XYZ file of C-alpha atoms in Angstrom:
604
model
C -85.119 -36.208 9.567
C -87.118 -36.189 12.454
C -86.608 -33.890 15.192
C -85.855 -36.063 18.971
C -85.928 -35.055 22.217
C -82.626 -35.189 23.272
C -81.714 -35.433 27.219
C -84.437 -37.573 27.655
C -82.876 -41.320 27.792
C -80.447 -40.280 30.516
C -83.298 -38.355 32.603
C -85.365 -41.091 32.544
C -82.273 -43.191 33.419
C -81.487 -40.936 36.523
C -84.222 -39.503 37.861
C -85.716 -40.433 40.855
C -88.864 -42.288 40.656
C -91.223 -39.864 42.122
C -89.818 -37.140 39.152
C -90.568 -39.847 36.187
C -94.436 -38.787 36.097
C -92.886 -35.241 35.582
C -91.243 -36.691 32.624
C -94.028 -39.432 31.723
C -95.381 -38.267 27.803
C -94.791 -35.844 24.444
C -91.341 -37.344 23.826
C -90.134 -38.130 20.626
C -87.343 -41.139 20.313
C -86.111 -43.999 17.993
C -86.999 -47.484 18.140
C -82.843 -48.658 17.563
C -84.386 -52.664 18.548
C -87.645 -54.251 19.182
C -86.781 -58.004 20.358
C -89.111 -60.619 21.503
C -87.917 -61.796 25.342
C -87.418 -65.989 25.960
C -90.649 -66.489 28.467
C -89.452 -67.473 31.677
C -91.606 -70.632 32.502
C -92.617 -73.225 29.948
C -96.525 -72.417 29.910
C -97.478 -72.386 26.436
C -99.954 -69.576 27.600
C -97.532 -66.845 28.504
C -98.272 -63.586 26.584
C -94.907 -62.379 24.090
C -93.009 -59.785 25.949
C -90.968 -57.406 23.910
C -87.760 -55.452 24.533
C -86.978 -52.129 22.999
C -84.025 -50.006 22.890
C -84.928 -46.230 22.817
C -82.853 -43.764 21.607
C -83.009 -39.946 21.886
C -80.169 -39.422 19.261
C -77.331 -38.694 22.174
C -77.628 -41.942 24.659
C -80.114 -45.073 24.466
C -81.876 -47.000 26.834
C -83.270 -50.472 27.217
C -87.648 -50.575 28.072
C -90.297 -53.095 27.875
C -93.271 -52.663 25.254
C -96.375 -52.840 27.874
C -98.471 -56.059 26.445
C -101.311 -54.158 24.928
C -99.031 -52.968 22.549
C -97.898 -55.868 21.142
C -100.150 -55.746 17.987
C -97.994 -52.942 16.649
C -95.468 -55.113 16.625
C -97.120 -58.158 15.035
C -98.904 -56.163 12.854
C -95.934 -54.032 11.583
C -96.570 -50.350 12.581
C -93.040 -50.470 14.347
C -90.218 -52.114 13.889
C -86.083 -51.239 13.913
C -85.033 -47.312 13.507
C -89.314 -46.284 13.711
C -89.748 -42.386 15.407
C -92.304 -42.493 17.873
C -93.788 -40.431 20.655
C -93.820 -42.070 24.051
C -97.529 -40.971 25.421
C -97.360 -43.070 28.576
C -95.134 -44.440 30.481
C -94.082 -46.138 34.377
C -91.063 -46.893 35.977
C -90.585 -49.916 38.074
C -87.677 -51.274 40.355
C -87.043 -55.026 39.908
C -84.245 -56.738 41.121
C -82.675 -53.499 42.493
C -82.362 -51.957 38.601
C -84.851 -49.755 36.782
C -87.443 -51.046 34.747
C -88.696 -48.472 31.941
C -92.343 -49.807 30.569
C -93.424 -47.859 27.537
C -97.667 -48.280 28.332
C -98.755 -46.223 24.825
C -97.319 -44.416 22.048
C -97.677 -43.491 18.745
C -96.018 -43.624 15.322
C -94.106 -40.556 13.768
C -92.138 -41.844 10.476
C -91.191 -45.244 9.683
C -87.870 -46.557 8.184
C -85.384 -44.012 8.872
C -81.609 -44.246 9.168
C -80.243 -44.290 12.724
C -80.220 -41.012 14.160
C -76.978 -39.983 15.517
C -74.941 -42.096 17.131
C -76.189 -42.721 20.556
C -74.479 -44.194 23.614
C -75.255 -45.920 27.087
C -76.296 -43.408 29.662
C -72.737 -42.926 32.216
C -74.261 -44.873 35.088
C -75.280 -47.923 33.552
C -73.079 -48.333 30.777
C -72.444 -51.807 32.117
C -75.546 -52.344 33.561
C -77.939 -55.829 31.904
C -81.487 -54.714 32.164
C -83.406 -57.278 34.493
C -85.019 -60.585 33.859
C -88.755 -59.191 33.637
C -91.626 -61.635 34.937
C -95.538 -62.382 33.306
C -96.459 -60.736 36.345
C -93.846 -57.544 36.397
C -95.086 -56.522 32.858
C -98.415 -56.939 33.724
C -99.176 -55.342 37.035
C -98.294 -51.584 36.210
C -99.962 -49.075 36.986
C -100.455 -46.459 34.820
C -99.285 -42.924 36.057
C -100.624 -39.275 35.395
C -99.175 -37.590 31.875
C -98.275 -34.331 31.561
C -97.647 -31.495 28.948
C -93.853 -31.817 28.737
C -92.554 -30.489 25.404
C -89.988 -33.124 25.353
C -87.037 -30.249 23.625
C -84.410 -30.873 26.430
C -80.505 -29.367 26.036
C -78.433 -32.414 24.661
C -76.278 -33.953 27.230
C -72.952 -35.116 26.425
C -72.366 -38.595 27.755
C -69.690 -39.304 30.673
C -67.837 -42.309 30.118
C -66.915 -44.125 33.233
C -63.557 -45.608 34.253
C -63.207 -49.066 35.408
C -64.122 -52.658 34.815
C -67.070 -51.441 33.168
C -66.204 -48.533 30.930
C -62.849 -50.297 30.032
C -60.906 -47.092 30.730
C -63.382 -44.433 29.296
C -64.991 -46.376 26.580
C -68.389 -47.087 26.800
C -69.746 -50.851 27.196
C -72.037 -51.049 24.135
C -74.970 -53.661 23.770
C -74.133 -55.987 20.563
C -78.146 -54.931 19.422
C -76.326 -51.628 19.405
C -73.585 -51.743 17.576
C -73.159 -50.149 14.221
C -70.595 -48.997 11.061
C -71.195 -45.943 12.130
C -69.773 -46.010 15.507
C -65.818 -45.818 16.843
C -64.601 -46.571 20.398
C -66.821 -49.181 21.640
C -65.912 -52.391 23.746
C -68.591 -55.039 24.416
C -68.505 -57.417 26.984
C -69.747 -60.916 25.621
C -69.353 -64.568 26.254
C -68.132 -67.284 23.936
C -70.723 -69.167 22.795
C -69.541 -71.072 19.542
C -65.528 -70.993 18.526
C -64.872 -73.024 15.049
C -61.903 -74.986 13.931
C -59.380 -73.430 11.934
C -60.254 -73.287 8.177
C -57.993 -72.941 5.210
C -58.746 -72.213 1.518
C -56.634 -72.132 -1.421
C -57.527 -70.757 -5.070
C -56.667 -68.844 -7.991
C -56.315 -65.558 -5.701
C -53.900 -67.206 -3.118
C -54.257 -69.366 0.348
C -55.129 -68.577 3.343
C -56.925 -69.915 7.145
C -59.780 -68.144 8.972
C -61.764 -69.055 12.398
C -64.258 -67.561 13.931
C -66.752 -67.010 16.842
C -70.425 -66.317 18.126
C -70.433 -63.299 20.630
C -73.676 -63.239 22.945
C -74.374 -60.748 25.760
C -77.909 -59.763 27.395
C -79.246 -57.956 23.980
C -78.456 -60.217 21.359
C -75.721 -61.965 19.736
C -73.102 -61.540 17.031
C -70.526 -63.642 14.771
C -67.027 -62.235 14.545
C -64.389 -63.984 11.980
C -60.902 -63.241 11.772
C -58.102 -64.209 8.885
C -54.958 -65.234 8.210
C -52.238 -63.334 10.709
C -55.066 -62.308 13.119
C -55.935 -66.272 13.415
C -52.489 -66.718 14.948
C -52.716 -63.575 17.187
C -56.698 -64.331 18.407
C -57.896 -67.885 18.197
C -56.114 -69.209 21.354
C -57.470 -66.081 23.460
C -60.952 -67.519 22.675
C -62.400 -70.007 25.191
C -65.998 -71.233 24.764
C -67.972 -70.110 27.257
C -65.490 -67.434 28.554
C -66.268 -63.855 28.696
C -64.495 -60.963 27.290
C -64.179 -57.137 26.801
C -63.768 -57.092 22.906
C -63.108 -53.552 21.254
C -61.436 -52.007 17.661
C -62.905 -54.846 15.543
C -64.328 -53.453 12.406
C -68.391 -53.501 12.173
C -69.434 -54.827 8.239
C -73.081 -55.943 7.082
C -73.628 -59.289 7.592
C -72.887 -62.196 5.193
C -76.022 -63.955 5.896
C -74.503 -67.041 3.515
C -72.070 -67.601 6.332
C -74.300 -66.808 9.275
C -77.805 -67.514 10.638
C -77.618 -65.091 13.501
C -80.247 -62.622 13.935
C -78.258 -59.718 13.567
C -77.554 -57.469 10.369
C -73.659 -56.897 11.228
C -70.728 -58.720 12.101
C -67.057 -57.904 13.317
C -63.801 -58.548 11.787
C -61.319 -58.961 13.906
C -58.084 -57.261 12.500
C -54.738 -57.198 13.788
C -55.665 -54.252 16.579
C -58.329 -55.413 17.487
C -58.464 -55.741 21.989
C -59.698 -59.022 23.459
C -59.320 -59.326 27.271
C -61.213 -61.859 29.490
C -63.422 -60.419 32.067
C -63.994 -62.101 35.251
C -67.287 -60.766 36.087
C -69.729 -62.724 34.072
C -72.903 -62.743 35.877
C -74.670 -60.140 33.770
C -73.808 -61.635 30.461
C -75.870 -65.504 30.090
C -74.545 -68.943 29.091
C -76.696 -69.307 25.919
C -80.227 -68.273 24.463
C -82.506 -70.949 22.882
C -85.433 -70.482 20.593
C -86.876 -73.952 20.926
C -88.890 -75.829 18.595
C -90.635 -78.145 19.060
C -90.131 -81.633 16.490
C -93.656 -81.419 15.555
C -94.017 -77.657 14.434
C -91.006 -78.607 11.404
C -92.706 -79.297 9.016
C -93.861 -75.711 9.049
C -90.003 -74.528 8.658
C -88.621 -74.099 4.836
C -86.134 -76.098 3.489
C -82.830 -74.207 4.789
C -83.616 -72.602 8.058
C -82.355 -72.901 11.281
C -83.757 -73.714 13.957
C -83.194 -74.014 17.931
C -84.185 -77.921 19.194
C -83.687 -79.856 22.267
C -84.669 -83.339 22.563
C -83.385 -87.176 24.025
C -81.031 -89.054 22.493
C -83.376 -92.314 21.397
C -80.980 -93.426 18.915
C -77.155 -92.943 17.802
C -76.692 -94.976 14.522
C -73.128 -96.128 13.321
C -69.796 -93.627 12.557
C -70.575 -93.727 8.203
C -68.910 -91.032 5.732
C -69.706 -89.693 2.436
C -67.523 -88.367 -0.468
C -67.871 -84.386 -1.049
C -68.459 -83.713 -5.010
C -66.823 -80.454 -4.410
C -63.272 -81.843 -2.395
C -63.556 -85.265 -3.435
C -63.079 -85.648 0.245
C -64.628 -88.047 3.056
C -66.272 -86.595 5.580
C -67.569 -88.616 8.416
C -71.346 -88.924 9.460
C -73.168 -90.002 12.421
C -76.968 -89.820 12.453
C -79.156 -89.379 15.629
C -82.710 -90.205 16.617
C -84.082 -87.278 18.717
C -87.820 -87.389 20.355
C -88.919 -84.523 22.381
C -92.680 -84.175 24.013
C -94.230 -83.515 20.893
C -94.069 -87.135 20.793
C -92.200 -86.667 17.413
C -88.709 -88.333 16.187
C -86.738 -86.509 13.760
C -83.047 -87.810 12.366
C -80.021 -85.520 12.650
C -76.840 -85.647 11.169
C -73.612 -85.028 12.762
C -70.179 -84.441 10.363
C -66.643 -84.299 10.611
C -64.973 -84.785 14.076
C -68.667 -84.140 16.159
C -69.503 -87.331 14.553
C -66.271 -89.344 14.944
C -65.847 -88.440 19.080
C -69.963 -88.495 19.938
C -70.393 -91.007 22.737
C -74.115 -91.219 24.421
C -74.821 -94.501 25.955
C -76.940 -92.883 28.475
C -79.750 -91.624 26.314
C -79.379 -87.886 27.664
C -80.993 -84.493 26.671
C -79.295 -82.724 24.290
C -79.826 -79.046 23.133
C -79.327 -77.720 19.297
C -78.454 -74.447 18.536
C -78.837 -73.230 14.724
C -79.482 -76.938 13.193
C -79.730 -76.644 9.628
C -83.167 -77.874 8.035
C -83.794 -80.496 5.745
C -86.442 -82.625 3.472
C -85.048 -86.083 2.357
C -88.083 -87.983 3.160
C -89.422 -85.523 5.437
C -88.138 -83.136 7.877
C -84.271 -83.796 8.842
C -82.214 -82.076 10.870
C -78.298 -81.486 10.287
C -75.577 -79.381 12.282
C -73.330 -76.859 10.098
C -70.631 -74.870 10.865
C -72.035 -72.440 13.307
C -74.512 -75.103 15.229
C -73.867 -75.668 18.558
C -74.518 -79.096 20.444
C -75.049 -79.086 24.415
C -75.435 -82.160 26.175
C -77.429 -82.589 29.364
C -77.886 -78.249 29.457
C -78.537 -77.044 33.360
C -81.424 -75.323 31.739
C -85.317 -75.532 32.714
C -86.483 -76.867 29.390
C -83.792 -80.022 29.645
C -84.887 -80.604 32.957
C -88.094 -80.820 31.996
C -87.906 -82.864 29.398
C -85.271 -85.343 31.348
C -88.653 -86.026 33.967
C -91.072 -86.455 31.379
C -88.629 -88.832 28.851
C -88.152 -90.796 32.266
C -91.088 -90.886 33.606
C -93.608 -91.957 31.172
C -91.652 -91.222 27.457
C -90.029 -94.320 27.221
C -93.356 -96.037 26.872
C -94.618 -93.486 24.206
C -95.114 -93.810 20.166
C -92.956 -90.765 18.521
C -94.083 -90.232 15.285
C -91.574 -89.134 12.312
C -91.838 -86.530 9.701
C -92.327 -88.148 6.065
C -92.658 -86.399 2.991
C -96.143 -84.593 2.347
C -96.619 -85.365 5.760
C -99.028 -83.061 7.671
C -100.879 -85.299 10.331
C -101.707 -88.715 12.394
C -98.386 -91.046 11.930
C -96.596 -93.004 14.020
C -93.147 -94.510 14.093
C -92.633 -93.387 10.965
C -95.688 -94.844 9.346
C -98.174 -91.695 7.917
C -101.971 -92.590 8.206
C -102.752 -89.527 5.786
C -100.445 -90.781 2.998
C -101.633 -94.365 3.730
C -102.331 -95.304 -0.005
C -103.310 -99.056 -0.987
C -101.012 -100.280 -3.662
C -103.245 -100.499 -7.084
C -103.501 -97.078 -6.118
C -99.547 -96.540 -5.974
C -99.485 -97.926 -9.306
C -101.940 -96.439 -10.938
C -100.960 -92.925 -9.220
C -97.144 -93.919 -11.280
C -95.650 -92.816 -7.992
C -91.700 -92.862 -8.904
C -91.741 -92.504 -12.125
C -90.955 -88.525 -12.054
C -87.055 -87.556 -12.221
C -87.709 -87.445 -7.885
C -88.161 -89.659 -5.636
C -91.615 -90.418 -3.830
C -92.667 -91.507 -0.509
C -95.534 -93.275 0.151
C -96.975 -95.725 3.570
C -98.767 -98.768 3.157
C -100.381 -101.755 4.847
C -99.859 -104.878 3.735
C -99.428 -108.062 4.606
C -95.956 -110.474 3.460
C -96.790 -113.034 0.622
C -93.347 -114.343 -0.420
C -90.029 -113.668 0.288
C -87.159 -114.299 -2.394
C -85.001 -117.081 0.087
C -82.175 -118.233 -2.305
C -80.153 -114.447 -1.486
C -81.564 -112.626 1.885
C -78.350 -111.594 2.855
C -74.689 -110.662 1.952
C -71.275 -110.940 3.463
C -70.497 -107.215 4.779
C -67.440 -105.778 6.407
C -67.539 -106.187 10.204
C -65.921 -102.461 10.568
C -68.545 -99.612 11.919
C -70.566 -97.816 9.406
C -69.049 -99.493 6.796
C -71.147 -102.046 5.174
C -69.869 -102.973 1.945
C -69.727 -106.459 0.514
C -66.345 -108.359 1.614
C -64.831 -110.775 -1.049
C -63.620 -114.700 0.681
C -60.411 -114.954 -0.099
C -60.252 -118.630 1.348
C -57.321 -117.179 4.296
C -60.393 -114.409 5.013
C -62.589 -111.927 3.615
C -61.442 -108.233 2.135
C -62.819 -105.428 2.048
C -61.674 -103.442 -0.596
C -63.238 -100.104 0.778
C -61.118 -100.527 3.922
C -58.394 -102.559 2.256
C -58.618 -104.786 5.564
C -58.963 -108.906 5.727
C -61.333 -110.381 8.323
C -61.402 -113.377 9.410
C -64.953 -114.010 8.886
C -67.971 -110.918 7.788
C -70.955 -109.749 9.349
C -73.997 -111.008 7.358
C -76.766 -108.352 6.747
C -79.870 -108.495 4.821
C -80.990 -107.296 1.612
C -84.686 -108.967 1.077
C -87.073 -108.749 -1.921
C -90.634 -109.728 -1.019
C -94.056 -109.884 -2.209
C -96.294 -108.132 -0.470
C -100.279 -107.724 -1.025
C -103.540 -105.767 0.091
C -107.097 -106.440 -0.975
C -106.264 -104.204 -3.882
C -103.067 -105.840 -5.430
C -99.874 -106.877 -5.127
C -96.226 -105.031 -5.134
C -92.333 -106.115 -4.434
C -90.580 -104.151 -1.994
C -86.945 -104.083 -1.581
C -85.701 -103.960 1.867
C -82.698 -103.997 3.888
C -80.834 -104.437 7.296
C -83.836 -103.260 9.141
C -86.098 -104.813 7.350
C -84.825 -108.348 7.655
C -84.560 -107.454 11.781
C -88.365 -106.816 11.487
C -89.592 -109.491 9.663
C -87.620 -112.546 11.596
C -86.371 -111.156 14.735
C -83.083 -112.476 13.939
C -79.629 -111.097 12.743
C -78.772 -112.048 9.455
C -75.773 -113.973 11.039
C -78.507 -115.828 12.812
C -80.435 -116.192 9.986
C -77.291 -117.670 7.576
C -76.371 -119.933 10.412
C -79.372 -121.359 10.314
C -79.627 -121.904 6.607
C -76.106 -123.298 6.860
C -76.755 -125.280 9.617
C -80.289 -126.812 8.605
C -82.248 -126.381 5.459
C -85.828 -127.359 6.469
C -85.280 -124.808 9.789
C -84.469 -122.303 7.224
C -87.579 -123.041 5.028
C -90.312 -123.171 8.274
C -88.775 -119.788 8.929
C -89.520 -118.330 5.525
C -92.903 -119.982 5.717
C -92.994 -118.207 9.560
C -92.345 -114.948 8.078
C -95.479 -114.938 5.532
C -98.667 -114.045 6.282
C -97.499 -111.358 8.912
C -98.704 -108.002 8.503
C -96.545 -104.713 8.643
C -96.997 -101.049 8.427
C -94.752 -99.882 5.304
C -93.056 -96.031 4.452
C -92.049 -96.401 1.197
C -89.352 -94.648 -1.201
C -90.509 -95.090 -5.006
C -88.191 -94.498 -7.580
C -87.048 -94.911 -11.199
C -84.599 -97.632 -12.105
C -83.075 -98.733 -15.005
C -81.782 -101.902 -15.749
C -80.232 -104.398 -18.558
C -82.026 -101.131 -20.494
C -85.565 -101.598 -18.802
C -86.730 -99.072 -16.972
C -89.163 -99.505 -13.714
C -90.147 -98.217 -10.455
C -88.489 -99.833 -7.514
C -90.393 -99.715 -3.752
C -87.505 -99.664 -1.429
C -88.906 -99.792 2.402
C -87.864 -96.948 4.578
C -88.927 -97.717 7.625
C -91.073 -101.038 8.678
C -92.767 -101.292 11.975
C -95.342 -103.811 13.197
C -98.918 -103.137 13.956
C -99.323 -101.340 17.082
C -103.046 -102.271 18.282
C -103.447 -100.093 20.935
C -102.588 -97.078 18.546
C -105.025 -98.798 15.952
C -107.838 -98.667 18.309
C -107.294 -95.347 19.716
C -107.245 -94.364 15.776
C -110.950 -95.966 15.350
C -112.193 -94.300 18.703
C -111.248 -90.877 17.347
C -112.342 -91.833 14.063
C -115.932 -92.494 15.686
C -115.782 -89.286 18.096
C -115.271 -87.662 14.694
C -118.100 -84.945 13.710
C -119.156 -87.020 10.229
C -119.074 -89.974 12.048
C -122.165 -88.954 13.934
């Protein structure tokens, strides 16, 4: 085990600024964190910033990696519990609190256990380290070394009485905490508090809740069961801060969590929860933001940190869980950011039943769940968190730009294989003319495929182009006429008349062939600008109006994104072409296409 220099954390936390060259190289401490800090502005220029905790075995403290050093940490030559020897280092004041900036160091041993079991120096045991600036981190100078030998007398730490050390016990960081350490309280805010859960199995029954815990190093999920759900969950507020201490510290279940943390509490029967008043030192939330375009770089099952407008909330649906045999409801939303990409996410359960946003405003994902139906999706799970209209910098941002000159932009969407030019939802490097489709035998694997074409409408089946659907939200399915009304028998409800929507089969053809897609609601809206109430009224109304407006609708060409897949019927199997998304040809995009196709380096 390697040998540290013990005393050293709390002298460089206490001595006066004109002693820290005295005490400025040769010592040997532990790396207990290395995180990467949010930048500040939104340049996408600003060099990554890193925050270390430092620990001398007896008492840690919080530092900033100096930017030159940053390779080591993007290379690998340090990460969590690494011994190193500080050979340079500055102190700066900002914002009235001590700024520690490790300028060069070097590696002793790598992945080691913690070494002891280190606490906050006495006089800032309470104390957040400050909001460093592009130009704090990068302006220090670098002062003289000397010889020190670094082999200081351990000190034993003084807890402090008060607010801030609760009494005696010490006000740990949650990057800090441990199973190895007893008699700690944090101080953390609320950030995410679930519903009440129950189970029941072979082994017995039982309920469980739980909560995200955030304070100025990092953030942590705590869960509590059964008895301790009736003693805790109403103490919990979101947003709230409290002093939290006796909660056991276990390894993480990363099934149940995607925090970035390796531990989580469980809150047992003992365990302390009072709210603090002072909350200025701990913040509201911390965002990782991506941005819609970069998703497709994301696997299947991550999480990820998005904020984007609200372009479009589609109707209150449900689905029927294979596991419960349950119904859960659904809402999906369109979100666009600046990328100038749209990606759908889902809401569930009561999220999507009470979501209201007539007003198209920002909203602000925390740990949304990734998907790849047809793309890149988004979804929220149990430990997402939804903000709408954040007082943050990025949402203000993006409110200006979405107002100011989004709402005239072309978002493109995420289809599957895609990995360039498309727009609203239609993917010029999958564009694919349809022998090709067919000869490719897209759809006839057990999967489904995804293609986009351009074609142009030949025929349209006119005898069925719609169906009578129940009128209730996100319902949809076919109502029977009774002659008194029409019944659903999903709802079990009689209306008095339905709501017609579409369900089209049309011929469609390019210079290289020709192909029947299967379309639906949005389809029909596309193709004749009409409802499908319209549309039947019409028909009913006046056949040769309803013929000129199937002749209308031919000859028109569309931009296609296509599902292919496998169907079998009356024992024949084929490949249906169901349209996912149709959108008319935008000519202004087209001819910005053939300009960059002509600026293009094997066009010259």
């Amino acid at each position: 085990m390697s040998q540290l220099s013990a005393g050293i954390c709390r002298r460089l936390n206490e001595a006066p600024q004109e002693e820290i060259d005295q005490l400025a190289s040769g010592h040997t401490v532990q790396l207990l964190s290395i995180k990467k800090v949010a930048p500040t502005t939104a340049s996408t220029t600003a060099t990554d910033r890193f925050r270390i905790i430092i620990s001398d075995g007896v008492h840690f403290v919080q530092a900033m990696l100096a930017t030159q050093l940053n390779d080591l940490v993007a290379n690998g030559d340090i990460n969590k519990n690494t011994v190193v020897i500080i050979d340079k280092l500055a102190c700066n004041f900002v914002q009235d609190k001590r700024l520690i900036i490790i300028l060069d160091l070097h590696v002793v041993s790598r992945n080691e256990e913690k070494i002891g079991a280190p606490t906050a120096p006495p006089s800032t045991q309470d104390a957040p380290a400050p909001a460093v600036s592009e130009a704090t981190s990068s302006s220090v100078t670098s002062p003289a070394t000397s010889s020190s030998t670094g082999q200081a007398k351990p000190l034993q730490p003084q807890p402090r009485t008060g607010p801030s050390g609760r009494g005696g016990r010490s006000v740990y960081p949650i990057e800090g905490l441990s199973p190895y350490q007893n008699n700690w309280t944090i101080k953390a805010r609320v950030t995410q508090k679930s519903d009440i859960r129950t189970w029941s199995n072979q082994r017995g029954e039982g309920k469980l809740f739980n909560v995200t815990l955030m304070d100025e190093s990092g953030e942590i999920r705590g869960t509590g069961f059964n008895a301790v759900v009736d003693e805790l969950y109403e103490k919990f507020e979101e947003g709230k801060v409290y002093y939290i201490s006796k909660a056991r510290v276990n390894l993480a279940k990363k099934k149940f969590s995607n925090l970035q943390n390796d531990y989580e509490l469980s809150l047992e029967k003992n365990t302390e929860v009072e709210e603090c008043l002072e909350t200025t030192s701990v913040p509201m939330m911390k965002y990782n933001f991506v941005e819609l375009s970069s998703l497709e770089k994301l696997e299947r099952d991550n999480t990820c940190d998005v904020i984007g407008v609200i372009k479009e909330v589609g109707p209150l649906g449900e689905i029927t869980s294979k596991a419960t045999n349950r119904t859960i409801p659904k809402r999906d939303l369109t979100i666009v950011d600046m990328s100038q990409y749209s990606v759908r996410l889902t809401l569930w359960g009561k999220q999507a039943e009470q979501f209201a946003a007539d007003d198209l405003p920002v909203v602000a994902f925390k740990g949304v769940k990734v998907g790849d139906f047809g793309g890149r999706t988004l979804s929220m799970v149990s430990s997402s968190i939804m903000t709408i209209s954040p007082d943050i910098e990025e949402a203000h941002l993006l409110r200006g730009w979405y107002d100011g000159i989004g709402t005239e932009k072309n978002f493109q969407s995420h289809t599957s294989g895609s990995s360039g030019a498309s727009f609203g939802g239609f993917n010029r490097n999958e564009m694919r003319h349809l022998s090709d489709v067919k000869e490719s035998q897209l759809g006839m694997s057990d999967k489904a495929e995804f293609f986009s074409t351009r074609a142009t409408i030949m025929h349209i089946k006119s005898e069925n182009i719609s169906y009578p659907a129940c009128p209730t939200q996100g319902c949809n399915k076919k109502v029977v006429d009774l002659g008194s009304g029409w019944k659903c028998e999903k709802c079990d409800k009689t209306f008095e008349r339905p709501e017609y929507r579409y369900i089209m089969s049309m011929a469609v053809a390019d210079w290289s062939g020709q192909a029947w897609l299967q379309g639906f609601n949005e389809a029909g809206l596309a193709v004749f600008g009409k409802t499908a109430d319209e549309v039947h009224e019409i028909k009913e109304r006046n056949e040769a109006e309803y013929n000129a407006l199937m002749a209308q609708a031919s000859g028109v060409t569309f931009n296609f994104s296509c599902r292919a897949k496998q169907d079998t019927y009356n024992d024949q199997t084929r490949v249906r072409y169901g349209i996912s998304r149709i959108t008319s040809l935008d000519y202004h995009e087209e001819a910005k296409h053939l300009v960059n196709l002509l600026k293009s380096p094997w066009a010259q």
